[in-house]
Amino acid sequence: MRLEPRESVSFWLVLLAPVGAIGVALVLTSGLIMWTGESVFEAYGHLLKGAFGSRFALTETLTRATPLMLTGLAAAVAFRARFWNIGAEGQLYCGALAATYLGTGLVTLHPTLMIPLLFVGGALAGGVVLLLPVYLKSKLSVDEVVTTLLLNFIILLFVNYLLEGPLRDPMSMGWPQAAAIIDEGVLPRIMEKSRLHLGFIIGVISAVMVWFVMRFTIWGYEIRAVGHNPSAATFAGISINLTVLRVALISGGLAGFAGVTEVAGLKGYLTLDLSPGFGYAGIAVAMLANLHPLGVIASAIFLAGIYVGADSMSRAVNIPNYIADVMVAVSVLAVLVSLMLTQYRVRVR
Amino acid sequence: MSDLLEIFLTAGFWAATIRIACPLILGTIGELICERAGVLNLGIEGIMTIGAMSGWMWVYQGGDLWTGLMFAAFIGALFGLLHSLFAVHLGLSQHVSGIGITMLASSLSFFVFRMMLPSSTTPPKIVPFRPINIPGLSDMPFFGEAIFSHTPMTYFCFAVVPVVIYVLYRTPVGLAVRMAGENPMAVEAQGINVLTVRTAAVATGSAFMAVGGAYLTMSAFDAFYFGMINGRGWICVALVIFASWRPGKALLGALLFAGLDAMQVRAQQFTGGLIPYQFFLMLPYVLSIAAMIVMARRAQYPKALLIPFRRGERI
């Protein structure tokens, strides 16, 4: 078996490859469903219905897609520059911490100022976390994968400490949770009788803005150049360290946004189960979208659909909802292979 | 302070250090084998999880402990082969493929565990490896408890290191593995297939990782919990850097690390709640980052690490 680079790649191939890959992934996971003894079509039917089958299901899926979109963007921006930020989970919690600090009575402003304040604070907190990994990467060439990953555990323990100590709401009856965000800071609902909140629109706008920056600005050009070929970028006079710092701040800021949307939009107060791994799922979102900011919107909604649909599927038929994580993982690997096959063709001799 | 020093004089501390070190030793050695061949394996966290689950499940279903370890190693090697299909044969980004493997392996472990034991509120238990009594040695004061009353699997973990050192530095196979990580073109010039060498190294390394995970469920504890690995895999990746890609130093690093971990548990009792326990739990992760900072300048990483090898393409 050998790989040959394709001379020309048609646009349709690039667009259809991920779709085909997801089809393959669904076929592969149906093996697991058969093992559970349930009917594959029935199971997928329940999943589809639970994700998109009703107004309630759809709004729940879009609500779940909100943080995924933001952490997905965080990963997409960083991976474009080959800065492997695997720490979105920790940065999300830092954003949520900042929102809790600012939004639980420290300041009281009109909502038009209060909500932007929370987002700015969350983004700063998310970005600051990455200063250490960026410094270590550029000065000591310490691998950022491991530092950002390990910081997740440190931050989660720190949040745990704060929730059991200084930040614990005295009215919480002993539960480790922080005080509620004040009314001025709560993100308004954008659809009646649903949990869908302003955060979704902010996620979509962020995606469009990131796409614009990456596509049409000098910063975006520099980020892509550093990702494609660092030595060529240096030769062209681009400072790699500065670009990586910029990427890290944008990436951490987006993950911080996700923390703000969850605290101020969905839950209302900070707990330790604020994020069931949105930071890690964001990596899958970015990979499914081939790191394209606009693709992130679609892939976040797709992944959210799998998660929400699998929950309702596991209630309807006897299949553990961990199947959702398996489906996501298989889809990610299948999409990776399919995207490579758009660049290379396999020759079997 | 004298309280802290007294910790070192208790045999229990040294026994705990050895126990904590075992999964780290196997994980670090496994990652090291992959990286010496030029392939970063970020699947380690997931492979350790599925090793812990599959070895335990084998015994729970009535299998024998040692064949359970072999089963865990076999499952680990399978995921290693999957990683090398993506990262070695198809030349995909090693970071991305590894993270995908971790996602797949850990979600599969949880799914299979839930599927086979649908409604277990208290985690079911197996009879794990028991400490063996070495005549004469185990009865020695202090050393008997600290060193000579461990499970057979614990001694296995330590025995792995000299074997790996021998194979890596004293055999043609080890030379091929190290060359594949330094200069794959030179390997190819010798008529050895780089892709085969890398595949074999990643599969072997992954098998070690899986057995390292299985140590937790089959020797240290007797049950499988979700979130059991809890970042141990990532710590192993940091330890490989700390060890500067040398197996002997990896053993020392794992022991040092385990010692500090065993100490923080005991030190918690002396601070009398002045320092919240979360800060003690943070220590392993903080230390891993610190260890990488200390060794970063001296790290001699394999030259071809992260670079996919495609025949006929210039690197």
XYZ file of C-alpha atoms in Angstrom:
664
model
C 0.000 0.000 0.000
C 1.329 3.442 -0.765
C -0.045 6.962 -0.697
C 0.195 9.329 -3.617
C -0.611 13.024 -3.348
C -3.600 14.005 -5.470
C -2.807 16.599 -8.089
C -6.154 18.318 -7.885
C -8.794 18.107 -5.210
C -12.378 18.817 -6.167
C -14.433 21.003 -3.891
C -17.207 18.414 -3.700
C -14.799 15.767 -2.496
C -13.749 17.958 0.445
C -17.359 18.732 1.290
C -18.664 15.179 0.954
C -15.757 13.377 2.617
C -16.814 14.213 6.196
C -20.423 13.295 5.433
C -19.351 9.926 4.067
C -17.066 9.409 7.052
C -19.886 10.051 9.501
C -21.966 7.500 7.596
C -19.147 4.978 8.019
C -18.940 5.862 11.724
C -22.658 5.228 12.189
C -22.330 1.834 10.494
C -19.369 0.928 12.728
C -21.147 1.894 15.957
C -24.244 -0.010 14.879
C -22.142 -3.105 15.606
C -22.172 -2.102 19.263
C -25.916 -1.499 19.152
C -26.455 -4.988 17.721
C -24.437 -6.362 20.639
C -26.900 -4.752 23.066
C -29.651 -6.746 21.347
C -31.704 -3.730 20.323
C -32.746 -2.991 16.764
C -30.258 -0.667 15.086
C -32.878 1.281 13.139
C -35.077 1.679 16.174
C -32.130 2.901 18.238
C -30.989 5.432 15.641
C -34.635 6.453 15.207
C -34.871 7.236 18.924
C -31.598 9.115 18.717
C -32.730 11.226 15.775
C -36.089 11.933 17.352
C -34.490 12.832 20.669
C -32.092 15.226 18.971
C -34.170 16.956 16.297
C -37.638 15.365 16.424
C -39.567 18.041 18.261
C -39.370 21.720 19.104
C -38.229 20.796 22.603
C -35.589 18.375 21.305
C -34.276 20.899 18.817
C -33.946 23.717 21.334
C -32.253 21.350 23.799
C -29.780 20.353 21.092
C -29.040 23.974 20.216
C -28.618 24.784 23.918
C -26.114 21.941 24.220
C -24.392 23.096 21.036
C -23.660 26.547 22.500
C -20.641 25.667 24.688
C -19.489 23.066 22.153
C -19.382 25.727 19.449
C -17.201 27.972 21.608
C -14.810 25.267 22.811
C -14.755 23.921 19.249
C -13.685 27.351 17.993
C -11.077 27.499 20.743
C -9.565 24.241 19.510
C -9.946 25.129 15.822
C -8.106 28.462 16.129
C -5.299 26.954 18.184
C -4.842 23.837 16.056
C -4.681 25.967 12.901
C -1.485 27.465 14.267
C -0.358 24.028 15.474
C -0.684 25.241 19.041
C -2.120 22.157 20.737
C -4.372 23.662 23.359
C -6.047 20.653 25.009
C -6.909 22.764 28.028
C -10.280 24.189 26.972
C -11.945 22.381 29.868
C -9.876 24.260 32.430
C -10.200 27.552 30.551
C -13.972 27.066 30.469
C -14.016 26.782 34.253
C -11.802 29.869 34.563
C -14.278 31.796 32.430
C -17.080 30.546 34.640
C -15.122 31.569 37.742
C -14.629 35.080 36.384
C -18.341 35.341 35.569
C -19.177 34.160 39.079
C -16.743 36.616 40.646
C -18.047 39.582 38.636
C -21.683 38.570 38.354
C -22.706 37.670 41.882
C -22.953 41.156 43.318
C -19.473 42.646 42.929
C -20.891 45.177 40.479
C -24.464 45.845 39.409
C -24.929 47.412 36.011
C -27.649 47.599 33.411
C -27.817 44.263 31.488
C -26.485 45.917 28.313
C -23.251 46.580 30.211
C -23.355 43.714 32.683
C -23.496 40.913 30.108
C -20.577 42.262 28.030
C -18.634 42.708 31.268
C -19.110 39.040 32.134
C -17.950 37.954 28.694
C -14.879 40.200 28.759
C -14.000 38.944 32.224
C -14.521 35.315 31.201
C -12.416 35.704 28.072
C -9.587 37.338 30.014
C -9.623 34.604 32.628
C -9.616 31.894 29.947
C -6.763 33.577 28.100
C -4.614 34.194 31.173
C -4.480 30.455 31.880
C -2.619 29.938 28.622
C 0.102 32.467 29.389
C 2.103 29.851 31.307
C 1.977 27.164 28.578
C 2.793 29.780 25.916
C 5.732 31.089 27.942
C 7.044 27.570 28.556
C 6.605 26.653 24.899
C 8.371 29.684 23.471
C 11.131 30.079 26.065
C 11.884 26.503 27.104
C 10.156 24.565 24.294
C 8.118 22.581 26.813
C 5.375 20.703 24.981
C 2.087 22.574 25.409
C -0.038 19.425 25.034
C 1.002 18.120 28.411
C 1.035 21.475 30.217
C -2.452 22.461 29.022
C -3.791 18.991 29.828
C -2.347 18.947 33.331
C -3.630 22.474 33.993
C -7.172 21.099 33.496
C -6.766 18.905 36.565
C -5.177 21.703 38.600
C -7.924 24.177 37.709
C -10.696 21.695 38.462
C -9.248 21.017 41.909
C -8.905 24.758 42.474
C -12.567 25.294 41.544
C -13.441 22.411 43.863
C -11.567 24.177 46.677
C -13.281 27.517 45.973
C -16.721 25.921 45.886
C -16.161 24.181 49.202
C -14.516 27.240 50.722
C -14.544 30.931 49.851
C -17.091 30.821 47.032
C -19.646 28.499 48.598
C -23.093 30.016 48.666
C -24.179 30.188 52.336
C -27.747 29.526 51.166
C -26.821 26.321 49.334
C -27.543 23.978 52.267
C -24.001 22.667 52.181
C -23.900 21.798 48.493
C -20.653 22.876 46.834
C -22.094 25.579 44.632
C -21.518 29.305 44.240
C -24.049 32.094 44.603
C -26.399 32.720 41.685
C -25.596 35.239 38.963
C -27.629 38.424 39.588
C -30.592 39.039 37.299
C -28.815 41.792 35.355
C -26.131 39.337 34.305
C -28.346 36.415 33.290
C -28.404 35.873 29.535
C -31.952 36.360 28.227
C -33.832 33.460 26.646
C -34.188 33.821 22.900
C -37.122 31.442 22.478
C -40.133 31.102 24.682
C -40.651 27.905 26.635
C -37.124 26.653 26.023
C -33.717 26.871 27.640
C -32.141 28.348 24.503
C -30.370 31.553 25.529
C -28.407 34.463 24.106
C -25.216 32.379 24.325
C -26.175 30.517 21.159
C -26.237 33.745 19.142
C -22.943 34.785 20.704
C -21.497 31.426 19.675
C -22.606 31.858 16.070
C -21.342 35.451 15.940
C -18.010 34.319 17.407
C -17.717 31.671 14.700
C -18.369 34.212 11.945
C -15.915 36.664 13.477
C -13.214 34.025 13.872
C -13.777 32.993 10.261
C -13.476 36.631 9.146
C -10.295 37.177 11.144
C -8.702 33.956 9.933
C -9.699 34.526 6.306
C -9.381 38.250 5.681
C -6.967 39.819 8.164
C -3.207 39.934 8.511
C -3.462 38.222 11.897
C -5.362 35.364 10.333
C -2.819 35.091 7.542
C 0.010 34.983 10.046
C -1.760 32.332 12.139
C -2.295 30.111 9.112
C 1.271 30.688 7.934
C 2.722 29.663 11.304
C 0.572 26.541 11.233
C 1.506 25.544 7.688
C 5.227 26.149 7.785
C 6.888 27.834 10.754
C 10.264 28.265 9.064
C 8.718 29.899 6.008
C 6.693 32.138 8.313
C 9.843 33.181 10.177
C 11.557 33.844 6.862
C 8.669 36.095 5.867
C 9.251 38.127 9.017
C 6.388 36.764 11.105
C 7.164 36.444 14.799
C 6.175 32.930 15.770
C 6.123 33.637 19.494
C 3.883 36.682 19.078
C 1.520 34.787 16.778
C 1.305 31.852 19.158
C 0.599 34.229 22.051
C -2.173 35.867 20.025
C -3.649 32.488 19.090
C -3.501 31.324 22.693
C -5.310 34.418 23.961
C -8.031 34.069 21.323
C -8.369 30.346 21.979
C -8.428 30.660 25.754
C -10.825 33.578 25.479
C -13.271 31.546 23.392
C -13.144 28.686 25.895
C -13.720 31.262 28.650
C -16.795 32.451 26.725
C -18.146 28.905 26.938
C -17.858 29.029 30.719
C -19.758 32.320 30.818
C -22.584 31.027 28.618
C -23.034 27.982 30.838
C -22.979 29.871 34.131
C -24.889 32.981 33.102
C -27.078 31.414 30.419
C -27.958 27.885 31.437
C -27.206 26.923 35.048
C -27.279 30.317 36.753
C -24.576 29.387 39.252
C -21.220 27.641 39.271
C -21.002 23.968 40.257
C -18.382 21.295 39.701
C -20.530 19.549 37.100
C -20.938 22.694 35.010
C -19.206 21.022 32.092
C -19.451 17.298 31.347
C -16.245 17.516 29.303
C -17.252 20.300 26.891
C -13.594 21.254 26.636
C -12.565 17.808 25.402
C -15.635 17.494 23.163
C -14.617 20.825 21.620
C -11.555 19.100 20.197
C -13.847 16.613 18.466
C -16.013 19.477 17.205
C -12.989 21.209 15.695
C -11.669 18.028 14.095
C -15.043 17.164 12.551
C -15.137 20.655 11.084
C -11.618 20.253 9.675
C -10.711 23.303 11.802
C -12.957 25.562 9.722
C -14.692 28.179 11.928
C -17.991 28.084 10.004
C -17.886 24.293 9.900
C -17.660 24.389 13.685
C -21.253 25.678 13.837
C -22.520 22.635 11.963
C -20.347 20.096 13.735
C -21.211 21.511 17.181
C -24.910 21.099 16.422
C -24.260 17.590 15.081
C -22.326 16.545 18.202
C -24.867 18.150 20.512
C -27.526 16.190 18.630
C -25.646 12.945 19.294
C -25.323 13.720 23.006
C -28.903 14.888 23.507
C -30.295 12.156 21.260
C -28.298 9.424 23.003
C -29.684 10.522 26.367
C -33.238 10.096 25.144
C -32.301 6.879 23.299
C -30.884 5.348 26.484
C -34.158 6.158 28.228
C -36.236 4.553 25.454
C -34.169 1.420 24.783
C -31.635 -0.400 26.891
C -28.413 1.126 25.549
C -25.972 2.958 27.876
C -25.632 6.605 26.845
C -21.837 6.193 26.726
C -22.601 5.132 23.161
C -22.639 8.879 22.367
C -18.963 9.240 23.263
C -18.110 6.164 21.215
C -19.989 7.566 18.210
C -18.200 10.893 18.540
C -14.785 9.247 18.824
C -15.379 6.962 15.842
C -16.687 9.909 13.800
C -13.588 11.947 14.618
C -11.235 9.175 13.524
C -13.291 8.460 10.384
C -13.367 12.127 9.408
C -9.602 12.376 9.935
C -9.004 9.502 7.542
C -11.510 10.807 5.010
C -9.912 14.246 4.975
C -6.517 12.708 4.426
C -7.938 10.735 1.525
C -8.965 14.017 -0.096
C -5.268 14.927 -0.204
C -3.818 11.517 -1.025
C -5.007 8.520 -2.941
C -4.227 5.003 -1.818
C -2.549 2.747 -4.358
C -2.537 -0.930 -3.523
C 0.130 -2.844 -5.339
C 9.173 19.422 59.977
C 10.325 16.513 62.116
C 6.908 14.988 61.405
C 7.723 15.078 57.713
C 11.075 13.413 58.282
C 9.462 10.702 60.324
C 7.410 9.755 57.276
C 10.575 8.510 55.602
C 11.233 6.181 58.505
C 7.947 4.329 58.182
C 7.919 1.190 56.089
C 4.373 1.980 54.992
C 5.595 5.061 53.133
C 8.117 3.089 51.092
C 5.604 0.333 50.386
C 3.095 2.940 49.166
C 5.748 4.587 46.997
C 6.456 1.291 45.276
C 2.732 0.652 44.798
C 2.019 4.099 43.357
C 5.053 3.893 41.075
C 4.038 0.669 39.280
C 1.376 1.975 36.858
C 3.550 5.018 36.205
C 6.572 2.835 35.419
C 4.693 0.743 32.869
C 2.925 3.761 31.344
C 6.133 5.740 31.073
C 8.101 2.811 29.624
C 5.294 2.212 27.114
C 5.194 5.846 26.014
C 8.981 5.895 25.878
C 9.103 2.915 23.504
C 6.608 4.637 21.175
C 8.474 7.943 21.262
C 11.917 6.372 20.768
C 10.522 5.001 17.499
C 9.373 8.510 16.572
C 5.678 8.262 17.398
C 4.009 10.324 20.104
C 1.183 8.269 21.605
C -1.400 10.494 23.263
C -3.740 7.528 23.279
C -2.057 6.551 26.561
C -4.793 7.888 28.838
C -7.472 5.905 27.009
C -5.308 2.812 26.570
C -4.596 2.719 30.312
C -8.345 3.026 30.945
C -9.263 0.185 28.622
C -6.411 -1.923 29.997
C -7.749 -1.396 33.519
C -11.266 -2.309 32.395
C -10.477 -5.306 30.179
C -8.028 -6.987 32.565
C -10.480 -6.577 35.421
C -13.409 -7.792 33.314
C -11.472 -10.899 32.257
C -10.979 -11.879 35.883
C -14.520 -10.910 36.821
C -15.827 -13.238 34.126
C -13.923 -16.090 35.734
C -10.537 -15.772 34.036
C -7.170 -16.206 35.641
C -5.155 -13.161 36.806
C -2.115 -13.699 34.596
C -4.151 -14.434 31.462
C -6.154 -11.315 32.405
C -2.940 -9.310 32.159
C -2.221 -10.867 28.781
C -5.722 -9.981 27.656
C -5.225 -6.372 28.783
C -1.908 -6.281 26.914
C -3.585 -7.700 23.807
C -6.346 -5.058 23.888
C -3.740 -2.357 24.445
C -1.720 -3.604 21.484
C -4.861 -3.521 19.315
C -5.349 0.160 20.074
C -1.658 0.682 19.465
C -2.096 -0.882 16.034
C -5.038 1.427 15.379
C -2.924 4.438 16.361
C -0.115 3.312 14.108
C -2.541 2.763 11.228
C -3.455 6.464 11.489
C -0.227 8.034 12.659
C 2.346 5.792 10.986
C 0.796 4.304 7.855
C -1.529 7.145 6.887
C 0.816 9.793 8.277
C -1.916 11.737 10.100
C -1.065 14.213 12.843
C 0.153 12.193 15.809
C -1.398 14.650 18.256
C -4.825 14.450 16.684
C -4.824 10.691 16.163
C -3.667 10.095 19.728
C -6.405 12.250 21.185
C -8.907 10.388 19.004
C -7.595 7.060 20.340
C -7.956 8.283 23.918
C -11.544 9.337 23.233
C -12.357 6.009 21.599
C -10.635 3.764 24.129
C -12.051 5.452 27.222
C -15.599 5.748 25.873
C -15.495 2.098 24.775
C -14.315 1.041 28.239
C -17.215 2.833 29.907
C -19.721 1.539 27.360
C -18.589 -2.072 27.637
C -18.439 -1.893 31.438
C -21.996 -0.517 31.634
C -23.186 -3.017 29.063
C -21.821 -6.050 30.908
C -22.760 -4.774 34.385
C -25.893 -2.700 33.764
C -27.076 -1.928 37.270
C -24.273 -2.029 39.752
C -24.438 0.712 42.359
C -21.577 -0.645 44.437
C -18.697 -1.568 42.147
C -18.308 -5.351 41.958
C -14.985 -6.731 43.125
C -12.513 -9.401 42.062
C -9.834 -11.210 44.024
C -6.735 -9.247 42.961
C -3.075 -10.252 43.107
C -2.132 -10.998 46.708
C 1.149 -9.992 48.355
C 3.564 -12.896 48.296
C 5.501 -14.017 51.294
C 9.168 -14.476 50.459
C 10.647 -16.815 53.096
C 13.265 -15.029 55.143
C 13.088 -11.691 53.356
C 9.456 -10.822 54.146
C 10.093 -11.278 57.865
C 12.948 -8.780 57.944
C 12.201 -5.718 60.029
C 11.358 -2.602 57.959
C 12.604 -3.897 54.583
C 10.287 -6.863 54.837
C 7.252 -4.609 54.844
C 8.663 -1.905 52.598
C 10.110 -3.999 49.779
C 9.475 -7.717 50.219
C 5.736 -7.976 50.743
C 4.301 -6.869 47.437
C 2.179 -8.603 44.830
C 3.890 -10.590 42.064
C 2.671 -7.996 39.580
C 4.574 -5.280 41.435
C 7.844 -7.182 40.977
C 6.876 -7.766 37.350
C 6.605 -3.978 36.826
C 10.121 -3.471 38.134
C 11.500 -6.441 36.190
C 10.205 -4.919 32.948
C 12.668 -2.009 33.107
C 15.995 -3.911 32.820
C 14.499 -6.070 30.070
C 13.459 -2.993 28.092
C 16.875 -1.395 28.653
C 18.569 -4.559 27.383
C 16.374 -4.831 24.301
C 16.567 -1.144 23.479
C 20.339 -0.746 23.817
C 21.840 -4.193 23.300
C 19.872 -5.863 20.508
C 19.452 -5.182 16.774
C 15.712 -4.730 17.338
C 16.358 -1.957 19.863
C 18.809 -0.308 17.480
C 16.203 -0.348 14.708
C 13.614 1.186 17.048
C 15.958 3.960 18.174
C 17.062 4.654 14.617
C 13.467 4.860 13.427
C 13.059 7.686 15.912
C 16.286 9.467 15.062
C 16.854 8.967 11.360
C 14.249 6.899 9.517
C 16.037 7.394 6.184
C 19.040 5.533 7.588
C 16.781 2.665 8.700
C 15.347 2.468 5.208
C 18.866 2.486 3.771
C 19.598 -0.638 5.824
C 16.707 -2.378 4.122
C 14.538 -2.290 7.215
C 10.948 -1.140 6.848
C 10.464 1.986 8.993
C 6.699 1.599 9.051
C 6.960 -1.971 10.378
C 9.432 -0.979 13.091
C 7.264 1.929 14.204
C 4.088 -0.150 14.148
C 5.682 -2.864 16.270
C 7.053 -0.292 18.722
C 3.702 1.472 19.125
C 1.850 -1.832 19.599
C 4.388 -3.025 22.202
C 4.389 0.323 24.013
C 0.588 0.386 24.076
C 0.519 -3.128 25.526
C 2.719 -1.902 28.402
C 0.401 1.073 28.960
C -2.641 -1.199 29.128
C -0.948 -3.491 31.657
C -0.023 -0.378 33.653
C -3.704 0.503 33.754
C -4.575 -3.073 34.691
C -2.220 -2.821 37.699
C -4.718 -0.414 39.244
C -7.709 -2.742 38.979
C -5.897 -6.039 39.511
C -3.190 -5.338 42.064
C -3.584 -1.921 43.714
C -7.396 -2.103 43.979
C -9.980 -4.762 43.218
C -12.639 -2.820 41.294
C -12.981 -0.645 38.207
C -14.131 2.941 38.697
C -14.898 5.520 36.018
C -12.236 8.185 36.038
C -9.829 5.778 37.685
C -6.854 6.692 35.531
C -7.460 10.371 36.328
C -4.652 11.911 34.293
C -2.029 9.237 35.093
C -1.482 8.768 31.359
C -0.715 12.434 30.847
C 1.639 12.350 33.827
C 3.482 9.495 32.104
C 3.891 11.647 28.981
C 5.454 14.320 31.197
C 7.663 11.717 32.915
C 9.072 10.615 29.545
C 10.247 14.188 28.974
C 11.558 14.318 32.547
C 13.454 11.086 31.909
C 14.952 12.564 28.763
C 13.740 9.460 26.850
C 15.878 7.040 28.884
C 14.244 3.985 30.494
C 16.535 3.964 33.546
C 15.759 7.582 34.315
C 12.085 6.845 33.668
C 12.162 4.318 36.508
C 13.822 6.845 38.806
C 11.389 9.566 37.741
C 8.381 7.342 38.411
C 9.732 6.389 41.846
C 10.538 9.993 42.762
C 7.116 11.059 41.627
C 5.386 8.252 43.498
C 7.382 9.082 46.616
C 6.212 12.684 46.538
C 2.656 11.481 45.959
C 2.837 9.066 48.884
C 4.259 11.848 51.022
C 1.524 14.364 50.217
C -1.133 11.923 51.399
C 0.675 11.561 54.724
C 1.590 15.244 54.986
C -2.109 16.142 54.781
C -2.548 14.726 58.283
C 0.126 16.982 59.783
C -1.138 20.280 58.433
C -4.280 19.867 60.495
C -6.592 21.169 57.789
C -4.687 24.458 57.492
C -4.076 23.773 53.825
C -7.193 22.549 51.970
C -6.848 18.984 50.730
C -7.389 20.040 47.116
C -3.972 21.671 47.088
C -2.358 18.371 48.073
C -4.248 16.615 45.304
C -2.932 19.217 42.848
C 0.677 18.351 43.687
C 1.155 15.472 41.202
C 0.019 17.664 38.312
C 2.011 20.697 39.477
C 5.083 18.499 39.954
C 4.719 17.065 36.449
C 4.771 20.549 34.971
C 7.688 21.494 37.218
C 9.571 18.368 36.179
C 9.217 19.255 32.514
C 10.454 22.799 33.171
C 13.520 21.512 35.017
C 14.486 19.033 32.331
C 13.405 21.050 29.286
C 16.819 22.523 28.541
C 18.577 19.191 28.754
C 15.917 17.146 26.967
C 17.317 15.240 24.011
C 14.202 14.297 22.172
C 14.274 11.794 19.297
C 14.983 13.825 16.173
C 12.223 12.274 14.074
C 9.543 12.476 16.770
C 6.227 13.730 15.315
C 7.489 13.529 11.726
C 5.554 11.005 9.641
C 7.635 8.892 7.288
C 6.372 8.520 3.760
C 8.596 6.605 1.436
C 9.738 8.751 -1.435
C 8.915 12.013 0.290
C 11.687 14.180 1.598
C 11.527 15.033 5.265
